[in-house]
Short mmCIF file of N, CA, C and O in Angstrom, two decimals:
data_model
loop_
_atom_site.label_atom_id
_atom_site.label_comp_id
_atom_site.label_asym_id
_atom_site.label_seq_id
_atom_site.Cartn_x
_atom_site.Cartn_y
_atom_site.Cartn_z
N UNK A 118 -7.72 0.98 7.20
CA UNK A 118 -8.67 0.57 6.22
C UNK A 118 -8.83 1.70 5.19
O UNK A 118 -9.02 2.87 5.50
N UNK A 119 -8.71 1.11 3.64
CA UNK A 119 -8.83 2.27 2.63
C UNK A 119 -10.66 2.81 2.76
O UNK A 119 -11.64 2.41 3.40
N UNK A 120 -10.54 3.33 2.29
CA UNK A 120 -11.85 4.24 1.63
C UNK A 120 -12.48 3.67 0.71
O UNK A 120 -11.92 4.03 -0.33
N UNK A 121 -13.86 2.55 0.31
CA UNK A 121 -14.12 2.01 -1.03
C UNK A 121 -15.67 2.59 -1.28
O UNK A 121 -16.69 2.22 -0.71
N UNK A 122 -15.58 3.19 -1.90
CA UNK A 122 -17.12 3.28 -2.27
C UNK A 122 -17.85 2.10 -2.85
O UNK A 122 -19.02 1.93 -2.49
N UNK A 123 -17.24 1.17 -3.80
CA UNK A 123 -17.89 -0.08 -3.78
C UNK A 123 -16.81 -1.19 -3.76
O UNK A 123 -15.68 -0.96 -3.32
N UNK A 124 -17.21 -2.43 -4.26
CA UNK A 124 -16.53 -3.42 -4.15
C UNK A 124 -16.65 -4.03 -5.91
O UNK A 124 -16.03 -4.97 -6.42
N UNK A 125 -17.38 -3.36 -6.37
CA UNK A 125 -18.39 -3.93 -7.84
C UNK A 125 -16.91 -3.32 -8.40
O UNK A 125 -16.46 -4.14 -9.20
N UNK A 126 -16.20 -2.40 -8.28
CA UNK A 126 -15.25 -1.31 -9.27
C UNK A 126 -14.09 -1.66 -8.92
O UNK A 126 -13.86 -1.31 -7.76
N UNK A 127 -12.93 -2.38 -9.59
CA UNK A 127 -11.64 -2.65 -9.30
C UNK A 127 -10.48 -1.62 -9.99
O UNK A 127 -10.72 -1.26 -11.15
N UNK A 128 -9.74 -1.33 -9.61
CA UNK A 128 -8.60 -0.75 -10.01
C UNK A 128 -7.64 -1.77 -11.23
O UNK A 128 -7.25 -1.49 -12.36
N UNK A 129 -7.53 -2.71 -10.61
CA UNK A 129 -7.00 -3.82 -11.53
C UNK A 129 -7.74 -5.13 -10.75
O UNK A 129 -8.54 -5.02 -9.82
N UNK A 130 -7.27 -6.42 -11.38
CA UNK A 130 -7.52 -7.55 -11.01
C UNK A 130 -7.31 -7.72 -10.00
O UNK A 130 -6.13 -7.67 -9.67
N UNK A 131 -8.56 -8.06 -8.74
CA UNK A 131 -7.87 -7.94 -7.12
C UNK A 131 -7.55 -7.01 -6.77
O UNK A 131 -7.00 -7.31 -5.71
N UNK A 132 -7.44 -5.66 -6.91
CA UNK A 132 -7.30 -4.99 -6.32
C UNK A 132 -8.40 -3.38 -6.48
O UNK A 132 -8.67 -2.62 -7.41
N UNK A 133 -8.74 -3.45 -5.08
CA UNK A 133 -10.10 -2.01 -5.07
C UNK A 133 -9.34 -1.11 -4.83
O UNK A 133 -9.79 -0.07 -5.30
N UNK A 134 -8.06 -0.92 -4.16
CA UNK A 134 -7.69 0.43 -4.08
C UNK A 134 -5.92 0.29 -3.42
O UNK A 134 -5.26 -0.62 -2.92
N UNK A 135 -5.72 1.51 -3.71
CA UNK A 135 -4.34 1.37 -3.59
C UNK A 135 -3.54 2.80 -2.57
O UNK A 135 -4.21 3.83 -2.68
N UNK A 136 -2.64 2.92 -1.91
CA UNK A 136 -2.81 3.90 -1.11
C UNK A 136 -1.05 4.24 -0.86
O UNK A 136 -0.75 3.91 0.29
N UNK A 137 -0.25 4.62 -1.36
CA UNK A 137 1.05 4.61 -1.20
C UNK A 137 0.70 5.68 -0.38
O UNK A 137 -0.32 6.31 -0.64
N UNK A 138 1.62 6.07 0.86
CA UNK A 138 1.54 7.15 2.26
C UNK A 138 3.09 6.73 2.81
O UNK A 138 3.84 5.76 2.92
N UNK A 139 3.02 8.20 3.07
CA UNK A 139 4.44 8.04 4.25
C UNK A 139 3.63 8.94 5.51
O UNK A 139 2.68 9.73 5.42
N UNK A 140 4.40 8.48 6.68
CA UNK A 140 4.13 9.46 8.15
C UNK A 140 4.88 10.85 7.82
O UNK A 140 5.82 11.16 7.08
N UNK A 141 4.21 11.39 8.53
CA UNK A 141 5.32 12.60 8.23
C UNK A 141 7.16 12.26 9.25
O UNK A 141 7.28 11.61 10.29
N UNK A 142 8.12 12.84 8.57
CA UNK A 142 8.34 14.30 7.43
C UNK A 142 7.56 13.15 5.75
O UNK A 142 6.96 13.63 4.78
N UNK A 143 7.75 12.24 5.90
CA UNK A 143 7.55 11.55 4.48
C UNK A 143 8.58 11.22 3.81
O UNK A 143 8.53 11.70 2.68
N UNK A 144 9.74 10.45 4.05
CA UNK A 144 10.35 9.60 3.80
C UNK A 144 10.82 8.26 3.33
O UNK A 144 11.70 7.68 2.70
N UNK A 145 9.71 8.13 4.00
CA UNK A 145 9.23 6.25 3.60
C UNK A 145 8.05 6.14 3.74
O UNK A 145 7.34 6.30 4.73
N UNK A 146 7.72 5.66 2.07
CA UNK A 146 6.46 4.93 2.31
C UNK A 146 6.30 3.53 2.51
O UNK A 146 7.11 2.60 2.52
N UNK A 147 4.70 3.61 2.71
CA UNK A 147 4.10 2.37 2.73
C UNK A 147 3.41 2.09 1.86
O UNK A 147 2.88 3.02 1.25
N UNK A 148 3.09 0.56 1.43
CA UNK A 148 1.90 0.48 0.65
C UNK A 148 1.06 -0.22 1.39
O UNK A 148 1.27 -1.10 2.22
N UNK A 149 -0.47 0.52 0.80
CA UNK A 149 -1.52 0.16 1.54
C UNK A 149 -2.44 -0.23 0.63
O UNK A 149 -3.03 0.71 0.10
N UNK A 150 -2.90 -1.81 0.12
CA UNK A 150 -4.17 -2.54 -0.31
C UNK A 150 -5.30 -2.77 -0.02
O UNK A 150 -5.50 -3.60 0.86
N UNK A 151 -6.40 -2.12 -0.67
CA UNK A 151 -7.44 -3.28 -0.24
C UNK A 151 -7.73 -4.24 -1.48
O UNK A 151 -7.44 -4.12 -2.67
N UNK A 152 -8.30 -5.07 -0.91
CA UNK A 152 -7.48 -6.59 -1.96
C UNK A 152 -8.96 -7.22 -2.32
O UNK A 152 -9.95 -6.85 -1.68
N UNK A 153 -9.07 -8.22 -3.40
CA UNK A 153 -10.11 -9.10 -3.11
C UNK A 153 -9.64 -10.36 -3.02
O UNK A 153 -8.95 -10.95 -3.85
N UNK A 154 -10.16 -10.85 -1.67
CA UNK A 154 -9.19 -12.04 -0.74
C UNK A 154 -9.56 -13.25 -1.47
O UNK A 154 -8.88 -14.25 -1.28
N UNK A 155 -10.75 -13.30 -2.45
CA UNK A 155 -11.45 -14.62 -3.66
C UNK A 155 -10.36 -14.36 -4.64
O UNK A 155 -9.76 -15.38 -4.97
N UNK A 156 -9.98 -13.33 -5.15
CA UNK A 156 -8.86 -13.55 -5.91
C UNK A 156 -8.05 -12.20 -6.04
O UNK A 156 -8.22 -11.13 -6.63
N UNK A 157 -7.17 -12.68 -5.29
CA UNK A 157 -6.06 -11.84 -4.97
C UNK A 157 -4.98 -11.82 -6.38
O UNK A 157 -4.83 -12.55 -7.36
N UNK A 158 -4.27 -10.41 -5.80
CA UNK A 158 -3.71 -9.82 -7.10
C UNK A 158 -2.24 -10.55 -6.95
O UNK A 158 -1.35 -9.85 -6.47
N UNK A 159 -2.01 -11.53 -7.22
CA UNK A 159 -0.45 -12.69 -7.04
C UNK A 159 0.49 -11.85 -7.88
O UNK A 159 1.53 -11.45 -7.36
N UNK A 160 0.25 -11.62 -8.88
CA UNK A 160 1.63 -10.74 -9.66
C UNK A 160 2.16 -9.40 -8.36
O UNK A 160 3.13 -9.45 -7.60
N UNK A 161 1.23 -8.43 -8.51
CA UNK A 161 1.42 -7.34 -7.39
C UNK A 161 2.20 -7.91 -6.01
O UNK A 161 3.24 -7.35 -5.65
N UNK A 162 1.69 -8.99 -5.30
CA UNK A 162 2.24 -9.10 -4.05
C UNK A 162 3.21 -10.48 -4.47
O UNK A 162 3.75 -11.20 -3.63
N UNK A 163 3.24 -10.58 -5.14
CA UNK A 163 4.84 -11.72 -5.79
C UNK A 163 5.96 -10.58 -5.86
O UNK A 163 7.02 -10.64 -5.23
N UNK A 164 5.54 -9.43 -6.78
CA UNK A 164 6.47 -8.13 -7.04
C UNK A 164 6.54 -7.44 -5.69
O UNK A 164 7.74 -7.27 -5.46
N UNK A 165 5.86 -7.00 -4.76
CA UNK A 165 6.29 -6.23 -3.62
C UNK A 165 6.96 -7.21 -2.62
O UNK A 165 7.63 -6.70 -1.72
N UNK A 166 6.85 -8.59 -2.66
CA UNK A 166 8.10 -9.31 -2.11
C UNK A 166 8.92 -9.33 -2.55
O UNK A 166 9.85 -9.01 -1.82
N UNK A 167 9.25 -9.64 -3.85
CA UNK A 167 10.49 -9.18 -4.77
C UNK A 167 11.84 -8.21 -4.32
O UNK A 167 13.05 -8.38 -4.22
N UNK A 168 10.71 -6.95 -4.11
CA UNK A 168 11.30 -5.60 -3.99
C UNK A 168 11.88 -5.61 -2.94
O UNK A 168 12.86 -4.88 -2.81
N UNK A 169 11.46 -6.38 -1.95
CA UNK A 169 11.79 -6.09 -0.37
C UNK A 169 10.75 -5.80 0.63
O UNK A 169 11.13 -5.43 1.74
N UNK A 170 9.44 -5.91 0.40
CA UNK A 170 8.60 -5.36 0.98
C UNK A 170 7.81 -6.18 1.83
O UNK A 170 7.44 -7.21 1.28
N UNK A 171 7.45 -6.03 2.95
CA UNK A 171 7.26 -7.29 3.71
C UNK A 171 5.44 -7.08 4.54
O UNK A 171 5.01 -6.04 5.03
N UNK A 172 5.10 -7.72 4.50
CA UNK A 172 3.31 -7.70 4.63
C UNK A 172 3.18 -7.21 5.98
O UNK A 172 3.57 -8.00 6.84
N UNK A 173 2.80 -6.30 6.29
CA UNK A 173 2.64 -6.03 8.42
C UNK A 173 1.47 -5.99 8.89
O UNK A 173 1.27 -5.95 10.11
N UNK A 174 0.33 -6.00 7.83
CA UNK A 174 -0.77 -5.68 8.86
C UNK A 174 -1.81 -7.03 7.07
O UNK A 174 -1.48 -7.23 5.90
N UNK A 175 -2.70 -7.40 7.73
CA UNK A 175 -3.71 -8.19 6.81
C UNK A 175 -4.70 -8.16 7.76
O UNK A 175 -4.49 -8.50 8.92
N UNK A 176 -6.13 -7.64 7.21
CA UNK A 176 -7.18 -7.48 7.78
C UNK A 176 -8.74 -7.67 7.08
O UNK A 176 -9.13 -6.84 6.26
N UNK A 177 -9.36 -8.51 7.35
CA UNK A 177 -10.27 -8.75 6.47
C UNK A 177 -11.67 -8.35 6.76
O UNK A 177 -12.05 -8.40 7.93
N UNK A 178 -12.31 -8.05 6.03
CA UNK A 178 -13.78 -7.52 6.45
C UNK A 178 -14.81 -7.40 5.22
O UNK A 178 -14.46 -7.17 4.06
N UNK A 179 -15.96 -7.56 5.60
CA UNK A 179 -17.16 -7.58 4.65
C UNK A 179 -17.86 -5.99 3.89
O UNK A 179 -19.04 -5.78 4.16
N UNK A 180 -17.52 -5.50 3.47
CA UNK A 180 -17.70 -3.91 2.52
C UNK A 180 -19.53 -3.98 2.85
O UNK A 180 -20.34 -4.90 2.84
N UNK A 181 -19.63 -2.44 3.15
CA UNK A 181 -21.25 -2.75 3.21
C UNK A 181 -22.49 -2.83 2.06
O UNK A 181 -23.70 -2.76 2.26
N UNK A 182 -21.63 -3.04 0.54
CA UNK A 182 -22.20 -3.77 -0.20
C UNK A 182 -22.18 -5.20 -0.16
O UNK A 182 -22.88 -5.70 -1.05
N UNK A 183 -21.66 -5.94 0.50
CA UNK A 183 -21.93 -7.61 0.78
C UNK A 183 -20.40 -8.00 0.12
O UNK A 183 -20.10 -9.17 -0.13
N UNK A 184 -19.65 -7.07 -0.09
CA UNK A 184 -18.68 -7.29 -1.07
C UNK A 184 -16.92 -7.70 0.30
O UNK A 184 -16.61 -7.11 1.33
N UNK A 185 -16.33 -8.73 -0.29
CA UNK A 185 -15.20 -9.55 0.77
C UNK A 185 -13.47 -8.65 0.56
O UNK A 185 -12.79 -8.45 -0.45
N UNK A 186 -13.30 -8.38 1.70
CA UNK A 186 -12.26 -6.98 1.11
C UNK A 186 -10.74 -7.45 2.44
O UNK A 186 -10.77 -7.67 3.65
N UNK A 187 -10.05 -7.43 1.82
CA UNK A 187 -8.60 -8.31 2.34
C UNK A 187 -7.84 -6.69 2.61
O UNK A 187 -7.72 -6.18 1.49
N UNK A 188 -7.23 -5.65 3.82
CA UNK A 188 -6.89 -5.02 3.81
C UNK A 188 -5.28 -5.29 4.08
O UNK A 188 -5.08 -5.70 5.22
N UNK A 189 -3.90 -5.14 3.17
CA UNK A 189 -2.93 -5.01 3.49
C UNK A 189 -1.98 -4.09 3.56
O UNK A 189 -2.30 -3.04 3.00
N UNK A 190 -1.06 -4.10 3.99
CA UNK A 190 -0.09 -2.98 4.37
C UNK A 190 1.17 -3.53 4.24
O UNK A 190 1.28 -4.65 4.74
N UNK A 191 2.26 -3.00 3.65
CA UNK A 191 3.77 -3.41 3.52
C UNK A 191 4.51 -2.26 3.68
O UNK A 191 4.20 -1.09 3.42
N UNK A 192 5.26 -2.60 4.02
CA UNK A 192 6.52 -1.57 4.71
C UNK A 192 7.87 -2.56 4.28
O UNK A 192 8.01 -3.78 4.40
N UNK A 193 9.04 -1.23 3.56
CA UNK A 193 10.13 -1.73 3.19
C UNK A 193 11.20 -1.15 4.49
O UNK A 193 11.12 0.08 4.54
N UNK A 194 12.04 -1.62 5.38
CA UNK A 194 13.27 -1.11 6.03
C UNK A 194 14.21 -0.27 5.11
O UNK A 194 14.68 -0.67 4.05
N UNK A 195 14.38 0.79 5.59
CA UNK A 195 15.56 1.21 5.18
C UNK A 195 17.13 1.24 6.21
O UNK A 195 17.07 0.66 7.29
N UNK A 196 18.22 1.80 5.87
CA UNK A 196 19.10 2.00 6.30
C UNK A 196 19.26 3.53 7.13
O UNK A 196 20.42 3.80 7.44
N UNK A 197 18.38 4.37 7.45
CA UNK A 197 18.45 5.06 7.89
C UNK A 197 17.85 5.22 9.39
O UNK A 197 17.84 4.19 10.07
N UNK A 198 17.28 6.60 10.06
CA UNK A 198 17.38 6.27 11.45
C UNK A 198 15.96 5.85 11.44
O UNK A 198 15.09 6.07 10.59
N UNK A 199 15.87 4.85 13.20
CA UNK A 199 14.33 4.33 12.64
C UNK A 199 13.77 3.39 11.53
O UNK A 199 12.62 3.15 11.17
N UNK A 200 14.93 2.98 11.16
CA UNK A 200 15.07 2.19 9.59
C UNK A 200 13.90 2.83 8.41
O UNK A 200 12.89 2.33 7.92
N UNK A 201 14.59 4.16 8.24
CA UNK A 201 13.62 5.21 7.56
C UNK A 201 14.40 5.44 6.20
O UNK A 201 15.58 5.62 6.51
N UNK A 202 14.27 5.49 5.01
CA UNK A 202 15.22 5.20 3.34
C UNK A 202 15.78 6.84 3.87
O UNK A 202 15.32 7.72 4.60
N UNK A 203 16.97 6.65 3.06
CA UNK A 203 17.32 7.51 2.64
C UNK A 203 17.37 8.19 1.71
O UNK A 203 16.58 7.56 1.01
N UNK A 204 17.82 9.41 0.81
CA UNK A 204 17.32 9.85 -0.20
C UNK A 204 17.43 9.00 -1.23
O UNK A 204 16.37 8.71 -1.76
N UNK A 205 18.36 8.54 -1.64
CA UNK A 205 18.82 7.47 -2.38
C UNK A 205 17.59 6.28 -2.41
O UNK A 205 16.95 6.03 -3.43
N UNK A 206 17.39 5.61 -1.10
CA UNK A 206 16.62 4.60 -1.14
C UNK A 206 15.46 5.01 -1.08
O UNK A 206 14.90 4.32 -0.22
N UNK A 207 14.69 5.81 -1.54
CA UNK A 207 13.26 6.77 -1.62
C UNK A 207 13.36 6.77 -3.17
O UNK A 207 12.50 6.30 -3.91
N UNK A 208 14.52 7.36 -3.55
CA UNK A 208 14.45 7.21 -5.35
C UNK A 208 14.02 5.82 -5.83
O UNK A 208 13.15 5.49 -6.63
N UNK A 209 15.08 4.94 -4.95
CA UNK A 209 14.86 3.49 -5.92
C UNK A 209 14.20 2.87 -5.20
O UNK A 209 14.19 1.69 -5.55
N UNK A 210 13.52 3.10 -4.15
CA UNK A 210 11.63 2.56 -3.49
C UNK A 210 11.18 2.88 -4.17
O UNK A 210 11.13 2.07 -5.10
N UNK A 211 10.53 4.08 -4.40
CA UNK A 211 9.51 4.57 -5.35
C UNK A 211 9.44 4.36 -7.14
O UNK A 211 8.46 4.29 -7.88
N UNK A 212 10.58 4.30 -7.37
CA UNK A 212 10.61 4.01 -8.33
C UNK A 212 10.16 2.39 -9.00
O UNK A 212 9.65 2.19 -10.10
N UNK A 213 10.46 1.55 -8.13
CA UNK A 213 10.15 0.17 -8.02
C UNK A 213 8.10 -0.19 -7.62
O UNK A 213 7.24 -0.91 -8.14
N UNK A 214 8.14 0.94 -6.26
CA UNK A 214 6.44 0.47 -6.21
C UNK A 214 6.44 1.39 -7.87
O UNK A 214 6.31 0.76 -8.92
N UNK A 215 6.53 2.24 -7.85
CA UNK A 215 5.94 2.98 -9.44
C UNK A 215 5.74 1.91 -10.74
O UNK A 215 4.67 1.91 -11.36
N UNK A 216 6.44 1.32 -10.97
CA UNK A 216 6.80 0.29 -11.79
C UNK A 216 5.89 -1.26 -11.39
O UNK A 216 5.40 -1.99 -12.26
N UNK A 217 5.81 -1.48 -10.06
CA UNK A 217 5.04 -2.61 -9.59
C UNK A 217 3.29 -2.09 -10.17
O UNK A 217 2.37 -2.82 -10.56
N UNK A 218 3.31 -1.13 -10.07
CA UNK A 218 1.66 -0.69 -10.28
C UNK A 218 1.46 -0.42 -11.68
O UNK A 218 0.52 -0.78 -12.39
N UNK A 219 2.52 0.31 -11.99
CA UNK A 219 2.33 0.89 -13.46
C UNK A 219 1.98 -0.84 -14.46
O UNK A 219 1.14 -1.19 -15.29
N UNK A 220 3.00 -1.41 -13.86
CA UNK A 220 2.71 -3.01 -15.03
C UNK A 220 1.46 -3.37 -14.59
O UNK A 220 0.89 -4.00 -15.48
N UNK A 221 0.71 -3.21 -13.47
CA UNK A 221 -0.84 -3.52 -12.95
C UNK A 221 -1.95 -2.52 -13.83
O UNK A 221 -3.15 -2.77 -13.93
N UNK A 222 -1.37 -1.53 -14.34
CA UNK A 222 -2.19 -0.50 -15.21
C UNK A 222 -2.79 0.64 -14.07
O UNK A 222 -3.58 1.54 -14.39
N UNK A 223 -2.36 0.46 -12.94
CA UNK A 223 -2.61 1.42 -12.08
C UNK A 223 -1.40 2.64 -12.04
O UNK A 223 -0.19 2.40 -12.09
N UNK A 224 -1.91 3.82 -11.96
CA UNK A 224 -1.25 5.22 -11.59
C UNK A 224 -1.06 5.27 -10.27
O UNK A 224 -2.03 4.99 -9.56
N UNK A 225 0.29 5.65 -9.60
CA UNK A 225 -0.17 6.08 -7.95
C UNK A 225 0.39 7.42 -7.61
O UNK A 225 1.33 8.01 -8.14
N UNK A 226 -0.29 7.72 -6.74
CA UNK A 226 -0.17 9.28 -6.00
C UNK A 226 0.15 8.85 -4.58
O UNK A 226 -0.60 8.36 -3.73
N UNK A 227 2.12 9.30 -4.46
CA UNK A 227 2.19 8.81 -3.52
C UNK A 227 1.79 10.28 -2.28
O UNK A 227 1.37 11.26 -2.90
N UNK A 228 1.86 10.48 -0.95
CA UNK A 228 1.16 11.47 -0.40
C UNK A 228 1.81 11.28 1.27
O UNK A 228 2.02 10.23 1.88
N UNK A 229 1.98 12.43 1.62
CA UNK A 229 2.28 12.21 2.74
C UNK A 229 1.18 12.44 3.91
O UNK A 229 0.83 13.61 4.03
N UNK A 230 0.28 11.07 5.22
CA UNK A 230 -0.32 11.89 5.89
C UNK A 230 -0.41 13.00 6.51
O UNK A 230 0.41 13.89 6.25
N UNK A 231 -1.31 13.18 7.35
CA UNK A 231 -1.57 14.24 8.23
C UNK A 231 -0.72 13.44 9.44
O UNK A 231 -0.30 12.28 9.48
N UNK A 232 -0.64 14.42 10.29
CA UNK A 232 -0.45 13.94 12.08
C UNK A 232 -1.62 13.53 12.41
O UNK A 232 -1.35 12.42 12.86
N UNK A 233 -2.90 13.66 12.51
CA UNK A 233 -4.16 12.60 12.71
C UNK A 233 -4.35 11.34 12.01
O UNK A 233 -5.02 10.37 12.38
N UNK A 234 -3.83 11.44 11.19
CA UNK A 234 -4.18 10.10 10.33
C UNK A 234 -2.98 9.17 10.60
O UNK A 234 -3.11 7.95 10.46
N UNK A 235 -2.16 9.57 10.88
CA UNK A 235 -0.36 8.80 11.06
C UNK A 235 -0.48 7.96 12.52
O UNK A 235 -0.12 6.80 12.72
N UNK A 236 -1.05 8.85 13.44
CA UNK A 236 -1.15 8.25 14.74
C UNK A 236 -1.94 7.88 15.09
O UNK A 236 -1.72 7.31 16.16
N UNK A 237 -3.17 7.83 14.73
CA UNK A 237 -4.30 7.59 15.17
C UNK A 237 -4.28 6.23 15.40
O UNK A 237 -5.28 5.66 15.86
#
């Protein structure tokens, strides 16, 4: 679950927050949404199917401003071990979520977790 201080403040249309992360070493990321499930962001998750990116986790819950918050997570396979990208496929992942957000008017900072936050 992302971090929202409210639900009133969107990043773009449908979407409160946005969370690109890899586990460590940081190789492959993920993308991580929290969404608004009344009206969801269809361009964004039309484009991260597009790309290859496939939905693994959807979780829904009530924000403790009264506000309705759709949490998702996508993960792309790569060809490497663990089906982890390789350098190559890290360039043209990232470059693609970069581009999926940037046309949303969102900036992302992609980041690699901690070991507490990865396993937990």
């Amino acid at each position: 679950m992302l971090f929202l201080k409210s639900t009133s403040v969107t990043k773009a249309p449908g979407i409160y927050e946005v969370d690109i992360a890899a586990k460590p070493p940081g190789k492959t990321y993920g993308v991580y949404l929290a969404t608004d499930p009344d009206n969801p962001p269809a361009d964004v998750l039309a484009a991260l199917a597009a790309a290859g990116f496939q939905n693994t986790h959807s979780s829904g819950y009530t924000h403790k401003d009264r506000g309705k918050v759709l949490d998702l997570h996508f993960q792309k396979d790569g060809t490497d071990l663990f089906k982890g990208w390789k350098p190559e496929e890290n360039e043209a992942n990232m470059a693609q979520i970069t581009k999926i957000f940037a046309d949303a008017g969102i900036a992302i900072a992609p980041r690699v977790m901690s070991l507490a936050e990865a396993y937990a």
